[in-house]
Amino acid sequence: MTVLAIDIGGTKFAAALVRPDGSMDRRTEVPVGPDPTATLASLVREVGPAEVTGVGIGSAGPVDVTAGRVSPVNIPAWRDFPLADTVGGLVPAVPVALAGDGQCMALGEWWRGGHGPASRALLGIVVSTGVGGGVVLDGEPYLGPTGNAGHIGHITVDRDGEPCPCGATGCLETIASGPSMVRWALANGWRAAAGHPDARALASDAARGIPVARLAFQRAADALATAILTAAALFDLDEVVVGGGVSGAGDTLLTPLRQAVAKQAGLGFLHRLTVTRTALERDAGLYGAAALVLPREVRPPAGR
Ligand SMILES: [Zn+2]
């Protein structure tokens, strides 16, 4: 049994063949060209589709899993794009499943990142140009009726905060996404020590102890902790896995984040929450996409 896993990001598409034992073949990543549908078709032709038993797709959102349609914010050419049907046309006669990229990241971490089966309620968070996420309950992704469960980036953490492009105010994403952190730091006097003032440069300055850069990470960590504890109180989470480009800062983000979670946690059960960094990096999304079309019985979770 081999499935085709596809990860639709805002700037890159990735695909691979994945088997129930977690082996991954022909992993390929391509930049999205001017015609994203053509990029998708050539990627699928290159990686598959010989003898696959299913196709799992994780896509940047918003997604509509019922209709199989996606409208990735960074791919304007795709609005209500029939992604599942398009892939079904490229790989006929097998089931095609679609979920959000954050949900696939969470499911991939649960399956291959050493978190299942001990973790019964896991939240995956992707901190990148936006903030996304997904919840895995008892080994199954909780997608919600439209497929948008896990949108933790749009939990309000500051009612008096900045307007968010989504239409709400003070969303987590307005504080903790890479561009939001950089914007705040620049407005508060940060000048990148070297190169372009992006999240990577901010992380390196924070690691060197530059106060305004450290404060930007502290502020993001405090906001992330608020959103994480909101989710933890709802779902009795036992584990949070943080991925995405900004998590590449490692302990520069994770240390203040763990401290903020411990400090803000109220009820006793919230104190058992553990916060770790992704074990799988960018492969988490591909593993999760694959898991959508691999029956649970044939894919026992990898041990720690
Ligand atoms: Zn928002």
mmCIF file of C-alpha atoms and ligand atoms in Angstrom:
data_model
loop_
_atom_site.group_PDB
_atom_site.id
_atom_site.type_symbol
_atom_site.label_atom_id
_atom_site.label_comp_id
_atom_site.label_asym_id
_atom_site.label_seq_id
_atom_site.Cartn_x
_atom_site.Cartn_y
_atom_site.Cartn_z
ATOM 1 C CA MET A 1 0.000 0.000 0.000
ATOM 2 C CA THR A 2 1.453 3.339 -1.120
ATOM 3 C CA VAL A 3 -0.268 6.708 -1.111
ATOM 4 C CA LEU A 4 0.534 10.019 -2.747
ATOM 5 C CA ALA A 5 0.865 12.897 -0.286
ATOM 6 C CA ILE A 6 0.625 16.496 -1.517
ATOM 7 C CA ASP A 7 1.377 19.643 0.494
ATOM 8 C CA ILE A 8 0.020 22.878 -1.015
ATOM 9 C CA GLY A 9 1.860 25.840 0.516
ATOM 10 C CA GLY A 10 1.545 29.493 -0.438
ATOM 11 C CA THR A 11 4.872 29.583 -2.291
ATOM 12 C CA LYS A 12 5.837 25.911 -2.708
ATOM 13 C CA PHE A 13 4.123 22.637 -3.493
ATOM 14 C CA ALA A 14 5.586 19.359 -2.192
ATOM 15 C CA ALA A 15 4.666 15.751 -2.873
ATOM 16 C CA ALA A 16 5.941 12.288 -1.976
ATOM 17 C CA LEU A 17 4.957 8.639 -1.997
ATOM 18 C CA VAL A 18 4.357 7.408 1.566
ATOM 19 C CA ARG A 19 3.846 3.888 2.910
ATOM 20 C CA PRO A 20 2.207 2.765 6.171
ATOM 21 C CA ASP A 21 5.617 2.081 7.772
ATOM 22 C CA GLY A 22 6.400 5.780 7.345
ATOM 23 C CA SER A 23 8.888 5.381 4.521
ATOM 24 C CA MET A 24 8.841 8.277 2.075
ATOM 25 C CA ASP A 25 10.000 8.156 -1.557
ATOM 26 C CA ARG A 26 10.413 10.613 -4.415
ATOM 27 C CA ARG A 27 9.913 13.624 -2.179
ATOM 28 C CA THR A 28 9.796 16.611 -4.497
ATOM 29 C CA GLU A 29 9.311 20.296 -3.793
ATOM 30 C CA VAL A 30 8.683 22.941 -6.441
ATOM 31 C CA PRO A 31 8.057 26.699 -6.357
ATOM 32 C CA VAL A 32 4.543 27.679 -7.407
ATOM 33 C CA GLY A 33 4.707 28.997 -10.969
ATOM 34 C CA PRO A 34 2.510 31.655 -12.585
ATOM 35 C CA ASP A 35 0.003 28.885 -13.382
ATOM 36 C CA PRO A 36 -0.441 26.957 -10.113
ATOM 37 C CA THR A 37 -2.666 24.344 -11.761
ATOM 38 C CA ALA A 38 0.136 23.541 -14.227
ATOM 39 C CA THR A 39 2.650 23.389 -11.331
ATOM 40 C CA LEU A 40 0.382 20.893 -9.571
ATOM 41 C CA ALA A 41 -0.081 18.738 -12.670
ATOM 42 C CA SER A 42 3.630 18.484 -13.402
ATOM 43 C CA LEU A 43 4.419 17.724 -9.747
ATOM 44 C CA VAL A 44 1.858 14.921 -9.635
ATOM 45 C CA ARG A 45 3.162 13.498 -12.929
ATOM 46 C CA GLU A 46 6.721 13.579 -11.589
ATOM 47 C CA VAL A 47 6.067 11.919 -8.222
ATOM 48 C CA GLY A 48 3.171 9.548 -8.904
ATOM 49 C CA PRO A 49 0.783 8.248 -9.665
ATOM 50 C CA ALA A 50 1.663 4.619 -10.481
ATOM 51 C CA GLU A 51 -0.139 2.157 -8.239
ATOM 52 C CA VAL A 52 -1.119 4.457 -5.398
ATOM 53 C CA THR A 53 -4.139 3.483 -3.309
ATOM 54 C CA GLY A 54 -5.127 7.019 -2.403
ATOM 55 C CA VAL A 55 -4.148 10.677 -2.442
ATOM 56 C CA GLY A 56 -4.007 12.877 0.654
ATOM 57 C CA ILE A 57 -3.730 16.648 0.287
ATOM 58 C CA GLY A 58 -2.900 19.257 2.891
ATOM 59 C CA SER A 59 -3.520 22.790 1.685
ATOM 60 C CA ALA A 60 -3.027 26.326 2.855
ATOM 61 C CA GLY A 61 -6.438 27.743 3.667
ATOM 62 C CA PRO A 62 -9.144 28.597 3.747
ATOM 63 C CA VAL A 63 -10.320 25.158 2.670
ATOM 64 C CA ASP A 64 -13.782 23.698 2.166
ATOM 65 C CA VAL A 65 -13.293 19.984 2.685
ATOM 66 C CA THR A 66 -16.899 19.098 1.920
ATOM 67 C CA ALA A 67 -16.703 20.659 -1.542
ATOM 68 C CA GLY A 68 -13.012 19.786 -1.971
ATOM 69 C CA ARG A 69 -12.245 23.438 -2.720
ATOM 70 C CA VAL A 70 -9.449 25.726 -1.541
ATOM 71 C CA SER A 71 -8.688 29.474 -1.664
ATOM 72 C CA PRO A 72 -5.080 29.771 -0.418
ATOM 73 C CA VAL A 73 -4.451 33.371 0.628
ATOM 74 C CA ASN A 74 -1.103 33.530 -1.183
ATOM 75 C CA ILE A 75 -2.363 31.937 -4.422
ATOM 76 C CA PRO A 76 -4.812 34.503 -5.858
ATOM 77 C CA ALA A 77 -5.326 32.398 -9.000
ATOM 78 C CA TRP A 78 -7.053 29.778 -6.841
ATOM 79 C CA ARG A 79 -10.323 31.045 -5.395
ATOM 80 C CA ASP A 80 -12.806 28.273 -4.634
ATOM 81 C CA PHE A 81 -10.472 26.131 -6.669
ATOM 82 C CA PRO A 82 -11.695 22.511 -7.034
ATOM 83 C CA LEU A 83 -8.436 20.998 -5.755
ATOM 84 C CA ALA A 84 -9.772 17.548 -4.856
ATOM 85 C CA ASP A 85 -11.488 17.098 -8.247
ATOM 86 C CA THR A 86 -8.449 18.391 -10.113
ATOM 87 C CA VAL A 87 -6.162 15.921 -8.342
ATOM 88 C CA GLY A 88 -8.801 13.212 -8.832
ATOM 89 C CA GLY A 89 -8.566 13.874 -12.578
ATOM 90 C CA LEU A 90 -4.772 13.482 -12.455
ATOM 91 C CA VAL A 91 -4.910 10.304 -10.341
ATOM 92 C CA PRO A 92 -8.165 8.596 -11.319
ATOM 93 C CA ALA A 93 -10.030 5.828 -9.518
ATOM 94 C CA VAL A 94 -8.572 6.236 -6.009
ATOM 95 C CA PRO A 95 -9.909 8.113 -2.994
ATOM 96 C CA VAL A 96 -8.738 11.724 -2.592
ATOM 97 C CA ALA A 97 -8.837 13.362 0.858
ATOM 98 C CA LEU A 98 -8.271 17.024 1.655
ATOM 99 C CA ALA A 99 -7.504 18.845 4.908
ATOM 100 C CA GLY A 100 -5.878 22.098 5.995
ATOM 101 C CA ASP A 101 -2.089 22.314 6.161
ATOM 102 C CA GLY A 102 -2.096 22.935 9.929
ATOM 103 C CA GLN A 103 -4.302 19.908 10.481
ATOM 104 C CA CYS A 104 -1.957 17.788 8.383
ATOM 105 C CA MET A 105 1.042 19.075 10.327
ATOM 106 C CA ALA A 106 -0.635 18.066 13.605
ATOM 107 C CA LEU A 107 -1.647 14.644 12.287
ATOM 108 C CA GLY A 108 1.814 14.042 10.831
ATOM 109 C CA GLU A 109 3.426 14.883 14.177
ATOM 110 C CA TRP A 110 1.024 12.559 15.969
ATOM 111 C CA TRP A 111 1.739 9.693 13.553
ATOM 112 C CA ARG A 112 5.488 10.041 12.862
ATOM 113 C CA GLY A 113 6.769 12.606 15.375
ATOM 114 C CA GLY A 114 6.776 10.307 18.415
ATOM 115 C CA HIS A 115 3.695 11.842 20.055
ATOM 116 C CA GLY A 116 1.129 9.100 19.485
ATOM 117 C CA PRO A 117 -0.330 7.070 21.071
ATOM 118 C CA ALA A 118 0.603 8.672 24.410
ATOM 119 C CA SER A 119 -0.873 11.993 23.348
ATOM 120 C CA ARG A 120 -4.677 11.766 23.273
ATOM 121 C CA ALA A 121 -5.233 15.455 22.561
ATOM 122 C CA LEU A 122 -2.542 17.137 20.512
ATOM 123 C CA LEU A 123 -2.464 20.644 19.074
ATOM 124 C CA GLY A 124 -0.084 21.411 16.229
ATOM 125 C CA ILE A 125 0.733 25.069 15.562
ATOM 126 C CA VAL A 126 2.480 26.398 12.479
ATOM 127 C CA VAL A 127 4.098 29.777 13.156
ATOM 128 C CA SER A 128 5.187 31.200 9.846
ATOM 129 C CA THR A 129 3.980 34.054 7.591
ATOM 130 C CA GLY A 130 0.652 33.309 9.270
ATOM 131 C CA VAL A 131 -0.285 31.191 12.276
ATOM 132 C CA GLY A 132 -2.177 27.963 11.570
ATOM 133 C CA GLY A 133 -2.925 24.809 13.443
ATOM 134 C CA GLY A 134 -4.771 21.568 13.858
ATOM 135 C CA VAL A 135 -6.079 19.305 16.577
ATOM 136 C CA VAL A 136 -5.695 15.515 16.784
ATOM 137 C CA LEU A 137 -8.044 13.801 19.224
ATOM 138 C CA ASP A 138 -7.472 10.119 20.029
ATOM 139 C CA GLY A 139 -5.362 9.747 16.913
ATOM 140 C CA GLU A 140 -7.891 11.246 14.516
ATOM 141 C CA PRO A 141 -7.728 14.757 13.073
ATOM 142 C CA TYR A 142 -10.667 16.908 14.142
ATOM 143 C CA LEU A 143 -11.412 18.851 10.953
ATOM 144 C CA GLY A 144 -14.820 20.314 11.727
ATOM 145 C CA PRO A 145 -17.834 20.473 9.377
ATOM 146 C CA THR A 146 -16.150 22.816 6.868
ATOM 147 C CA GLY A 147 -12.622 21.611 7.523
ATOM 148 C CA ASN A 148 -11.487 24.759 9.289
ATOM 149 C CA ALA A 149 -11.122 23.553 12.880
ATOM 150 C CA GLY A 150 -7.763 24.482 14.350
ATOM 151 C CA HIS A 151 -7.573 28.065 13.051
ATOM 152 C CA ILE A 152 -5.740 29.118 16.201
ATOM 153 C CA GLY A 153 -4.154 32.114 14.456
ATOM 154 C CA HIS A 154 -7.556 33.798 14.541
ATOM 155 C CA ILE A 155 -8.298 33.354 18.219
ATOM 156 C CA THR A 156 -8.511 36.858 19.690
ATOM 157 C CA VAL A 157 -5.758 37.397 22.240
ATOM 158 C CA ASP A 158 -6.054 41.189 22.505
ATOM 159 C CA ARG A 159 -9.520 42.729 22.226
ATOM 160 C CA ASP A 160 -7.924 46.177 21.968
ATOM 161 C CA GLY A 161 -5.364 45.009 19.447
ATOM 162 C CA GLU A 162 -4.739 45.605 15.768
ATOM 163 C CA PRO A 163 -7.300 44.805 13.094
ATOM 164 C CA CYS A 164 -6.600 41.474 11.400
ATOM 165 C CA PRO A 165 -7.044 40.967 7.634
ATOM 166 C CA CYS A 166 -9.629 38.299 8.525
ATOM 167 C CA GLY A 167 -11.998 41.027 9.769
ATOM 168 C CA ALA A 168 -11.607 40.443 13.517
ATOM 169 C CA THR A 169 -9.409 42.345 15.977
ATOM 170 C CA GLY A 170 -6.335 41.353 17.954
ATOM 171 C CA CYS A 171 -5.992 37.859 16.488
ATOM 172 C CA LEU A 172 -2.984 35.783 17.559
ATOM 173 C CA GLU A 173 -1.657 36.146 14.019
ATOM 174 C CA THR A 174 -1.452 39.952 14.343
ATOM 175 C CA ILE A 175 1.140 39.462 17.114
ATOM 176 C CA ALA A 176 2.875 36.111 16.669
ATOM 177 C CA SER A 177 3.335 35.569 12.909
ATOM 178 C CA GLY A 178 6.840 36.211 11.591
ATOM 179 C CA PRO A 179 5.872 39.403 9.703
ATOM 180 C CA SER A 180 3.886 40.700 12.721
ATOM 181 C CA MET A 181 6.859 40.185 15.041
ATOM 182 C CA VAL A 182 9.164 41.966 12.590
ATOM 183 C CA ARG A 183 6.690 44.834 12.129
ATOM 184 C CA TRP A 184 6.407 45.329 15.891
ATOM 185 C CA ALA A 185 10.170 45.186 16.397
ATOM 186 C CA LEU A 186 10.832 47.724 13.620
ATOM 187 C CA ALA A 187 8.183 50.066 15.062
ATOM 188 C CA ASN A 188 9.964 49.797 18.407
ATOM 189 C CA GLY A 189 13.404 50.719 17.150
ATOM 190 C CA TRP A 190 14.878 47.415 15.963
ATOM 191 C CA ARG A 191 17.513 47.669 13.249
ATOM 192 C CA ALA A 192 18.661 44.297 11.930
ATOM 193 C CA ALA A 193 22.331 43.747 12.781
ATOM 194 C CA ALA A 194 22.912 42.112 9.413
ATOM 195 C CA GLY A 195 20.953 41.712 6.204
ATOM 196 C CA HIS A 196 17.246 41.916 5.538
ATOM 197 C CA PRO A 197 15.028 42.625 8.576
ATOM 198 C CA ASP A 198 13.028 39.374 8.570
ATOM 199 C CA ALA A 199 11.980 36.861 11.218
ATOM 200 C CA ARG A 200 15.235 34.961 10.862
ATOM 201 C CA ALA A 201 17.323 38.096 11.498
ATOM 202 C CA LEU A 202 15.048 38.961 14.435
ATOM 203 C CA ALA A 203 15.620 35.485 15.909
ATOM 204 C CA SER A 204 19.353 35.795 15.561
ATOM 205 C CA ASP A 205 19.352 39.230 17.231
ATOM 206 C CA ALA A 206 17.143 37.891 20.038
ATOM 207 C CA ALA A 207 19.557 34.986 20.539
ATOM 208 C CA ARG A 208 22.385 37.559 20.808
ATOM 209 C CA GLY A 209 20.460 39.339 23.528
ATOM 210 C CA ILE A 210 19.363 42.487 21.652
ATOM 211 C CA PRO A 211 16.602 43.729 24.004
ATOM 212 C CA VAL A 212 13.984 44.809 21.439
ATOM 213 C CA ALA A 213 14.370 41.527 19.531
ATOM 214 C CA ARG A 214 13.993 39.545 22.753
ATOM 215 C CA LEU A 215 10.904 41.570 23.604
ATOM 216 C CA ALA A 216 9.373 40.785 20.204
ATOM 217 C CA PHE A 217 9.781 37.060 20.954
ATOM 218 C CA GLN A 218 8.482 37.522 24.491
ATOM 219 C CA ARG A 219 5.408 39.315 23.176
ATOM 220 C CA ALA A 220 4.765 36.561 20.606
ATOM 221 C CA ALA A 221 5.329 33.879 23.267
ATOM 222 C CA ASP A 222 2.844 35.545 25.640
ATOM 223 C CA ALA A 223 0.201 35.721 22.886
ATOM 224 C CA LEU A 224 0.852 32.134 21.782
ATOM 225 C CA ALA A 225 0.541 30.973 25.399
ATOM 226 C CA THR A 226 -2.847 32.706 25.737
ATOM 227 C CA ALA A 227 -4.167 31.017 22.598
ATOM 228 C CA ILE A 228 -2.642 27.646 23.513
ATOM 229 C CA LEU A 229 -4.207 27.718 26.986
ATOM 230 C CA THR A 230 -7.571 28.658 25.477
ATOM 231 C CA ALA A 231 -7.377 25.581 23.278
ATOM 232 C CA ALA A 232 -6.036 23.472 26.155
ATOM 233 C CA ALA A 233 -8.961 24.411 28.373
ATOM 234 C CA LEU A 234 -11.407 23.437 25.604
ATOM 235 C CA PHE A 235 -9.815 20.157 24.563
ATOM 236 C CA ASP A 236 -7.871 19.026 27.670
ATOM 237 C CA LEU A 237 -4.745 19.042 25.505
ATOM 238 C CA ASP A 238 -1.753 17.079 26.660
ATOM 239 C CA GLU A 239 0.697 18.171 24.003
ATOM 240 C CA VAL A 240 1.435 21.169 21.803
ATOM 241 C CA VAL A 241 3.875 20.830 18.912
ATOM 242 C CA VAL A 242 5.170 24.042 17.375
ATOM 243 C CA GLY A 243 6.420 24.098 13.781
ATOM 244 C CA GLY A 244 6.758 26.572 10.925
ATOM 245 C CA GLY A 245 9.599 28.902 9.974
ATOM 246 C CA VAL A 246 9.507 31.004 13.168
ATOM 247 C CA SER A 247 9.912 27.842 15.285
ATOM 248 C CA GLY A 248 13.329 27.522 13.635
ATOM 249 C CA ALA A 249 14.390 30.059 16.293
ATOM 250 C CA GLY A 250 14.388 27.062 18.668
ATOM 251 C CA ASP A 251 14.790 27.934 22.344
ATOM 252 C CA THR A 252 14.648 31.646 21.525
ATOM 253 C CA LEU A 253 10.917 31.021 21.050
ATOM 254 C CA LEU A 254 10.350 27.819 23.036
ATOM 255 C CA THR A 255 11.869 28.941 26.347
ATOM 256 C CA PRO A 256 9.733 32.103 26.768
ATOM 257 C CA LEU A 257 6.748 30.173 25.400
ATOM 258 C CA ARG A 258 7.047 27.384 27.991
ATOM 259 C CA GLN A 259 7.515 29.994 30.728
ATOM 260 C CA ALA A 260 4.461 31.951 29.560
ATOM 261 C CA VAL A 261 2.319 28.785 29.444
ATOM 262 C CA ALA A 262 3.395 27.854 32.975
ATOM 263 C CA LYS A 263 2.765 31.402 34.220
ATOM 264 C CA GLN A 264 -0.653 31.867 32.586
ATOM 265 C CA ALA A 265 -2.042 28.374 33.293
ATOM 266 C CA GLY A 266 -4.842 28.334 35.853
ATOM 267 C CA LEU A 267 -6.687 25.076 36.394
ATOM 268 C CA GLY A 268 -4.623 22.082 37.466
ATOM 269 C CA PHE A 269 -5.081 20.035 34.309
ATOM 270 C CA LEU A 270 -3.548 22.838 32.234
ATOM 271 C CA HIS A 271 -0.240 22.423 34.050
ATOM 272 C CA ARG A 272 0.422 19.002 32.541
ATOM 273 C CA LEU A 273 0.593 20.492 29.034
ATOM 274 C CA THR A 274 3.935 19.964 27.297
ATOM 275 C CA VAL A 275 5.219 22.232 24.541
ATOM 276 C CA THR A 276 7.735 20.839 22.075
ATOM 277 C CA ARG A 277 9.186 21.801 18.733
ATOM 278 C CA THR A 278 8.373 19.871 15.557
ATOM 279 C CA ALA A 279 10.353 16.659 15.131
ATOM 280 C CA LEU A 280 9.590 16.386 11.419
ATOM 281 C CA GLU A 281 10.009 19.958 10.150
ATOM 282 C CA ARG A 282 8.448 20.325 6.714
ATOM 283 C CA ASP A 283 7.743 16.599 6.339
ATOM 284 C CA ALA A 284 5.059 16.736 9.037
ATOM 285 C CA GLY A 285 2.521 18.084 6.534
ATOM 286 C CA LEU A 286 3.266 15.349 3.989
ATOM 287 C CA TYR A 287 2.975 12.612 6.633
ATOM 288 C CA GLY A 288 -0.304 14.054 7.815
ATOM 289 C CA ALA A 289 -1.663 14.292 4.260
ATOM 290 C CA ALA A 290 -0.700 10.642 3.717
ATOM 291 C CA ALA A 291 -2.362 9.616 6.982
ATOM 292 C CA LEU A 292 -5.682 11.010 5.708
ATOM 293 C CA VAL A 293 -5.864 8.094 3.238
ATOM 294 C CA LEU A 294 -4.056 5.382 5.226
ATOM 295 C CA PRO A 295 -6.444 3.409 7.456
ATOM 296 C CA ARG A 296 -5.582 3.828 11.118
ATOM 297 C CA GLU A 297 -5.046 0.042 11.577
ATOM 298 C CA VAL A 298 -2.156 -0.034 9.086
ATOM 299 C CA ARG A 299 -0.262 2.985 10.432
ATOM 300 C CA PRO A 300 0.617 2.534 14.098
ATOM 301 C CA PRO A 301 2.256 5.667 15.501
ATOM 302 C CA ALA A 302 6.047 5.750 15.632
ATOM 303 C CA GLY A 303 7.484 5.476 19.158
ATOM 304 C CA ARG A 304 9.499 8.162 20.842
HETATM 305 ZN ZN ZN B 1 -7.765 37.117 12.269
#
